[in-house]
Short mmCIF file of C-alpha atoms in Angstrom, two decimals:
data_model
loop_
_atom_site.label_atom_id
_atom_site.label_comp_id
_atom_site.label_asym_id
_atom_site.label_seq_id
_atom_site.Cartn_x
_atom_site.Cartn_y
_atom_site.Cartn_z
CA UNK A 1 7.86 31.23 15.53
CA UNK A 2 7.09 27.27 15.36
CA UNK A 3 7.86 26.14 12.34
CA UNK A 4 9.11 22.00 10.94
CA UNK A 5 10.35 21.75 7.65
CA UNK A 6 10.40 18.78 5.37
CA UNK A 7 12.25 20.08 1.82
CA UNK A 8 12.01 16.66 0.36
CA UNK A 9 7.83 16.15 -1.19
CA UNK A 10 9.16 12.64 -2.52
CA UNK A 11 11.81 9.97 -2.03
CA UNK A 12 13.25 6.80 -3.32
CA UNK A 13 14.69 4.37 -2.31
CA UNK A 14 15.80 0.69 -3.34
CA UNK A 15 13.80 -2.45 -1.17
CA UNK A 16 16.64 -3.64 1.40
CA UNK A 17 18.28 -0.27 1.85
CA UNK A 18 18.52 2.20 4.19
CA UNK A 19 16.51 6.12 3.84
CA UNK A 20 16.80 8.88 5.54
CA UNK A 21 14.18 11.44 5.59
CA UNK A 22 15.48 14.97 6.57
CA UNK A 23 13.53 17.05 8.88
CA UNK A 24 14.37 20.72 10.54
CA UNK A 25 12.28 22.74 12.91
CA UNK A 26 12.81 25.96 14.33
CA UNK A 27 11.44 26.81 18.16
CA UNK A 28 13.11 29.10 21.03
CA UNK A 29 11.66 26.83 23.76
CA UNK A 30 13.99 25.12 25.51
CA UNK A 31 11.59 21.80 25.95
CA UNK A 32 9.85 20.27 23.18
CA UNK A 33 9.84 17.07 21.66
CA UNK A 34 10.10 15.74 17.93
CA UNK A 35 8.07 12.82 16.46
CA UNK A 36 8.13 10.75 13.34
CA UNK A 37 4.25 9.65 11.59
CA UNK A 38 3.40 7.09 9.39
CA UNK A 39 0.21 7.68 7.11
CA UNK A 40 -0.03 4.56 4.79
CA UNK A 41 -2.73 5.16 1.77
CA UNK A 42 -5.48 4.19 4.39
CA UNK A 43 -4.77 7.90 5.58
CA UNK A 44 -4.18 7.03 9.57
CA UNK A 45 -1.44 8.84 11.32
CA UNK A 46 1.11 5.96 12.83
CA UNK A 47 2.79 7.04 15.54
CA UNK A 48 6.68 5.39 14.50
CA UNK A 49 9.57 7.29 17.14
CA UNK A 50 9.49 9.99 19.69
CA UNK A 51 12.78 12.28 20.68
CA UNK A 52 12.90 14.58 23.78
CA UNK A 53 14.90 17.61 23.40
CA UNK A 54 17.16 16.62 26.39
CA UNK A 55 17.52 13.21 25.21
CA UNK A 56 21.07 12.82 24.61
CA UNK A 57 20.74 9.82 23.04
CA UNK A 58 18.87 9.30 19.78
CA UNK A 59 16.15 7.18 19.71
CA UNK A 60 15.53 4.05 18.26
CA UNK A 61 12.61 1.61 17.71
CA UNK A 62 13.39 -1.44 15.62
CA UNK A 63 14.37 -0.15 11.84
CA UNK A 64 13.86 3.58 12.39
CA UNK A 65 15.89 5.78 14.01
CA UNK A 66 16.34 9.57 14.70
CA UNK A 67 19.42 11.31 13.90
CA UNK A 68 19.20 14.56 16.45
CA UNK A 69 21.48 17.28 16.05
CA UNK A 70 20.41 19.72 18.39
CA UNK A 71 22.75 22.80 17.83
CA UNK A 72 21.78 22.28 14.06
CA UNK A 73 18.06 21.90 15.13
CA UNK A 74 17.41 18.65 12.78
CA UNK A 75 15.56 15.51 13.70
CA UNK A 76 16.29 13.11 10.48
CA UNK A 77 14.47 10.01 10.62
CA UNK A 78 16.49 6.42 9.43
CA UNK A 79 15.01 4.20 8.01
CA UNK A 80 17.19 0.84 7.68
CA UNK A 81 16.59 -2.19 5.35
CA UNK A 82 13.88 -0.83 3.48
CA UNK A 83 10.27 -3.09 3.23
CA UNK A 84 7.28 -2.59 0.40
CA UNK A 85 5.24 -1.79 3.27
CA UNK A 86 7.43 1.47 4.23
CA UNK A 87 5.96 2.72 1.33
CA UNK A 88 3.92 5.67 2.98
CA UNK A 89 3.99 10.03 3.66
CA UNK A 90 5.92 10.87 6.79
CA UNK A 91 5.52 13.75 8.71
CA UNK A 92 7.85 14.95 11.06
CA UNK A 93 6.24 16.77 14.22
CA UNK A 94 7.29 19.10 17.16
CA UNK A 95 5.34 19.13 20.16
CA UNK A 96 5.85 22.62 22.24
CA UNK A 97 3.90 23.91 25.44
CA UNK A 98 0.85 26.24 24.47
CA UNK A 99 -0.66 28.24 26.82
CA UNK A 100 -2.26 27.31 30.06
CA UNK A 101 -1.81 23.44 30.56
CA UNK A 102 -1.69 22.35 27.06
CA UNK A 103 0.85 21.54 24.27
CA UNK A 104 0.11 22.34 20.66
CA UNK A 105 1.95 20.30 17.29
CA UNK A 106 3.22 21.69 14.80
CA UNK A 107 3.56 19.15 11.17
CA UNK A 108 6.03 19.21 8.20
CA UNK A 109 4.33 19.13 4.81
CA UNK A 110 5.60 15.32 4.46
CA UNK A 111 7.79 13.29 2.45
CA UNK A 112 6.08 10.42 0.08
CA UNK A 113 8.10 7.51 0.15
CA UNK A 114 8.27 4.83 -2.48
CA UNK A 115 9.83 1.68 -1.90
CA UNK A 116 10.85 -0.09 -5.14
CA UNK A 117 11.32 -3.31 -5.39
CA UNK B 1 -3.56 0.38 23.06
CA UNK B 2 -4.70 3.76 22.36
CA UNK B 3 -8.00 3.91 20.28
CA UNK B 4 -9.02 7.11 18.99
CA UNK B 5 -12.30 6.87 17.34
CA UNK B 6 -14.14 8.73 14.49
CA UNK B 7 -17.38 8.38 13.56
CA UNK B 8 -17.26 8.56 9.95
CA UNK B 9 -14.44 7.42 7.72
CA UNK B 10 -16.59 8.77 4.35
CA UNK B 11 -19.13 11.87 4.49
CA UNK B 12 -20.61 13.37 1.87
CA UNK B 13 -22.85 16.54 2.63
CA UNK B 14 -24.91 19.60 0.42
CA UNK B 15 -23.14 22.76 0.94
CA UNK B 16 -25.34 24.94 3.88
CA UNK B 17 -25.93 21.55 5.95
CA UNK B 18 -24.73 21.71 9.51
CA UNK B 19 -21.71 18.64 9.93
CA UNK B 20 -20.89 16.82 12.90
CA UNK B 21 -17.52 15.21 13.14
CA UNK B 22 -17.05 12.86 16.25
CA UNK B 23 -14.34 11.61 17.82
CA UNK B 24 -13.92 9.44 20.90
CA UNK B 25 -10.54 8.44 23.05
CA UNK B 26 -10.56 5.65 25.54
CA UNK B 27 -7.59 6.23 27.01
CA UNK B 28 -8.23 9.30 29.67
CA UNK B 29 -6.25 11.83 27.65
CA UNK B 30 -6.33 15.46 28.63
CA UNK B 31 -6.15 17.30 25.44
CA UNK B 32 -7.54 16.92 22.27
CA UNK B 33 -7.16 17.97 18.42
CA UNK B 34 -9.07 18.68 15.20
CA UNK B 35 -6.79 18.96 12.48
CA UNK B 36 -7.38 19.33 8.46
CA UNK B 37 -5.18 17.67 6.05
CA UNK B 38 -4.69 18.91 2.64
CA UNK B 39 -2.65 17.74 -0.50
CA UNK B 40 1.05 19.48 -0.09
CA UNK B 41 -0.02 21.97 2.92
CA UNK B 42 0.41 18.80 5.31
CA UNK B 43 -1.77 19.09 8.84
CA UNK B 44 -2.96 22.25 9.76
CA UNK B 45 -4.67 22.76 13.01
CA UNK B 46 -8.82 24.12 13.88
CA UNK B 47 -9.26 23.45 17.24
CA UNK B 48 -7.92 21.84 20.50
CA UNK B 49 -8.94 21.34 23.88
CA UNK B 50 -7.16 20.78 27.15
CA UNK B 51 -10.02 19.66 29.27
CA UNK B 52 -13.63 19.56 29.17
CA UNK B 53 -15.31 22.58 28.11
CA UNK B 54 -12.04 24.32 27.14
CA UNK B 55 -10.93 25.12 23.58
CA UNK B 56 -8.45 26.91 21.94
CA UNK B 57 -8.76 28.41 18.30
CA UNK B 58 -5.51 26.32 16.00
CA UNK B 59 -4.77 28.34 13.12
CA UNK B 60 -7.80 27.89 10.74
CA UNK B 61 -10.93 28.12 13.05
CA UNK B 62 -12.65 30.24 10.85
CA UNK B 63 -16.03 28.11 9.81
CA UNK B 64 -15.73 25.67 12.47
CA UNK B 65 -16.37 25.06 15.85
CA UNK B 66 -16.18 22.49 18.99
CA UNK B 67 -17.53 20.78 21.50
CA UNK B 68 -16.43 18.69 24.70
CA UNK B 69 -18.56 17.95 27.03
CA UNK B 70 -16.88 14.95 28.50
CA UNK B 71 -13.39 14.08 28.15
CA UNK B 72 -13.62 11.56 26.09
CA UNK B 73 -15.50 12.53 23.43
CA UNK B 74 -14.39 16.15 21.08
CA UNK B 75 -16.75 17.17 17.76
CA UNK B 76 -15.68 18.95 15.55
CA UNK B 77 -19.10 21.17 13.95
CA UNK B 78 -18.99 22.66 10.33
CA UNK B 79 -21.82 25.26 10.77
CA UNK B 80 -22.70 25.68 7.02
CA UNK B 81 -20.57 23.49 4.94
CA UNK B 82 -19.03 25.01 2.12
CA UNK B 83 -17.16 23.31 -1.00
CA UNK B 84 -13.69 25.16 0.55
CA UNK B 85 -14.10 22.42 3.46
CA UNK B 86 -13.64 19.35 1.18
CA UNK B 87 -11.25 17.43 3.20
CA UNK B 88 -9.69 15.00 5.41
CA UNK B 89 -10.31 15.67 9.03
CA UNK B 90 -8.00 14.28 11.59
CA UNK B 91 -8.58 14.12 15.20
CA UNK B 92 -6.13 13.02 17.71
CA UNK B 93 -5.74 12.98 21.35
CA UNK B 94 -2.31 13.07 24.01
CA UNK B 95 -2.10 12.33 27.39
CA UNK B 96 -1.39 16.33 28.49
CA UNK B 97 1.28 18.19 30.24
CA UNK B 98 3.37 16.18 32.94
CA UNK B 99 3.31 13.07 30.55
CA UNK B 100 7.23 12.37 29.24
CA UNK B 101 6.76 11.82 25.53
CA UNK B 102 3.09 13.08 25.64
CA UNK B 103 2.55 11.63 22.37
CA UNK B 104 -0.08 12.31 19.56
CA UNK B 105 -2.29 9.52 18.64
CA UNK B 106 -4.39 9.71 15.66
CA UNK B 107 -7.83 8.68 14.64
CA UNK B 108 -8.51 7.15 11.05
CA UNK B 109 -9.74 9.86 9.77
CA UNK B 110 -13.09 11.60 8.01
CA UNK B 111 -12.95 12.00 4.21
CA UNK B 112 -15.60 14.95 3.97
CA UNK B 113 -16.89 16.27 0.38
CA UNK B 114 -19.26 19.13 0.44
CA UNK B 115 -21.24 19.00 -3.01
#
């Protein structure tokens, strides 16, 4: 079964430092990739970092990061130095193939962040 | 940059009304997603498509149903609203299979009440 887990409903964390959001998912394909959203109070989905399951690097885009352990099957995201703004749910994602030419998504229940100041 | 684009960002409709949820992408993508978001049960997927005139039930279908015609455009159809489908309706679109990181982008979303 497909499955992503997100155990943490809400965080905190002081402005300035760094967060890490914790994020396991459970698949027995072998390729599938594992994304990081954004959804401010406005309620749109921001796409923030993407991670291939052959990357063997973990990717990075400016302050957010994703901590991959594969053989633990856990796609953390960082988030460093902390802003107001980064207040906001994230959901952690896994993208795996569906049948015929298609991929399906499966979504965490999110984390709410809360940035104080 | 990717636009996905819904129609409505508030709806409010009488329970029994046929709904139409639109959503447009301008950026060629193959497949195509309704999703419905609640409060702690996160996204939770109706429909998709991988090409015109295909669809594929998600995991809640029951009450709904979809349309593409042409690939850009993918509605979403509530054929007799009921209070149980107060919501927040998400559509999103992704390039398709062959694509590297094949990524999800998101519209900004309905807000639907059914009085």
């Amino acid at each position: 079964a497909q499955k992503i887990t997100q155990t943490q409903p809400g965080m905190f964390v002081q402005e300035k430092e760094a967060v890490t959001l914790d994020c396991t998912y459970d698949t027995s394909d072998q390729s599938y990739g594992l994304f990081w959203y954004k959804q401010p109070s406005s309620g749109e989905m921001i796409f923030l970092i993407y991670q291939g399951s052959y990357d063997e690097q973990n990717a990075t885009e400016g302050r957010y990061s994703l901590n991959f352990q594969k053989a633990r099957k856990s796609a953390n995201l960082v988030i460093s130095a902390s802003q107001l703004g980064d207040s906001a749910m994230y959901f952690c994602a896994m993208r795996v193939r569906a049948g015929g030419t298609g991929n399906q998504f499966y979504f965490g229940t999110g984390t709410s962040l809360t940035v104080i100041p | 940059d990717v636009k996905v684009t819904q129609s409505s960002r508030y709806l409010v409709k009488r329970t029994g009304e046929k709904v139409f949820l639109e959503c447009v992408q301008d950026m060629d993508h193959e497949n195509m997603f309704w999703y419905r978001q609640d409060p702690g049960l996160g996204l939770r997927l109706i429909y998709f498509s991988y090409d015109v005139k295909m669809k594929e039930k998600g995991d809640i279908p029951e009450g709904y149903s979809v349309s593409r015609e042409k690939k850009e455009r993918f509605s979403l159809i509530l054929e007799s609203a009921s209070t149980n489908q107060t919501s927040m309706y998400l559509c999103a679109s992704s390039p398709g299979t062959g694509v590297a990181k094949n990524i999800q982008y998101f519209g900004a979303g309905t807000r639907l009440s059914v009085l």
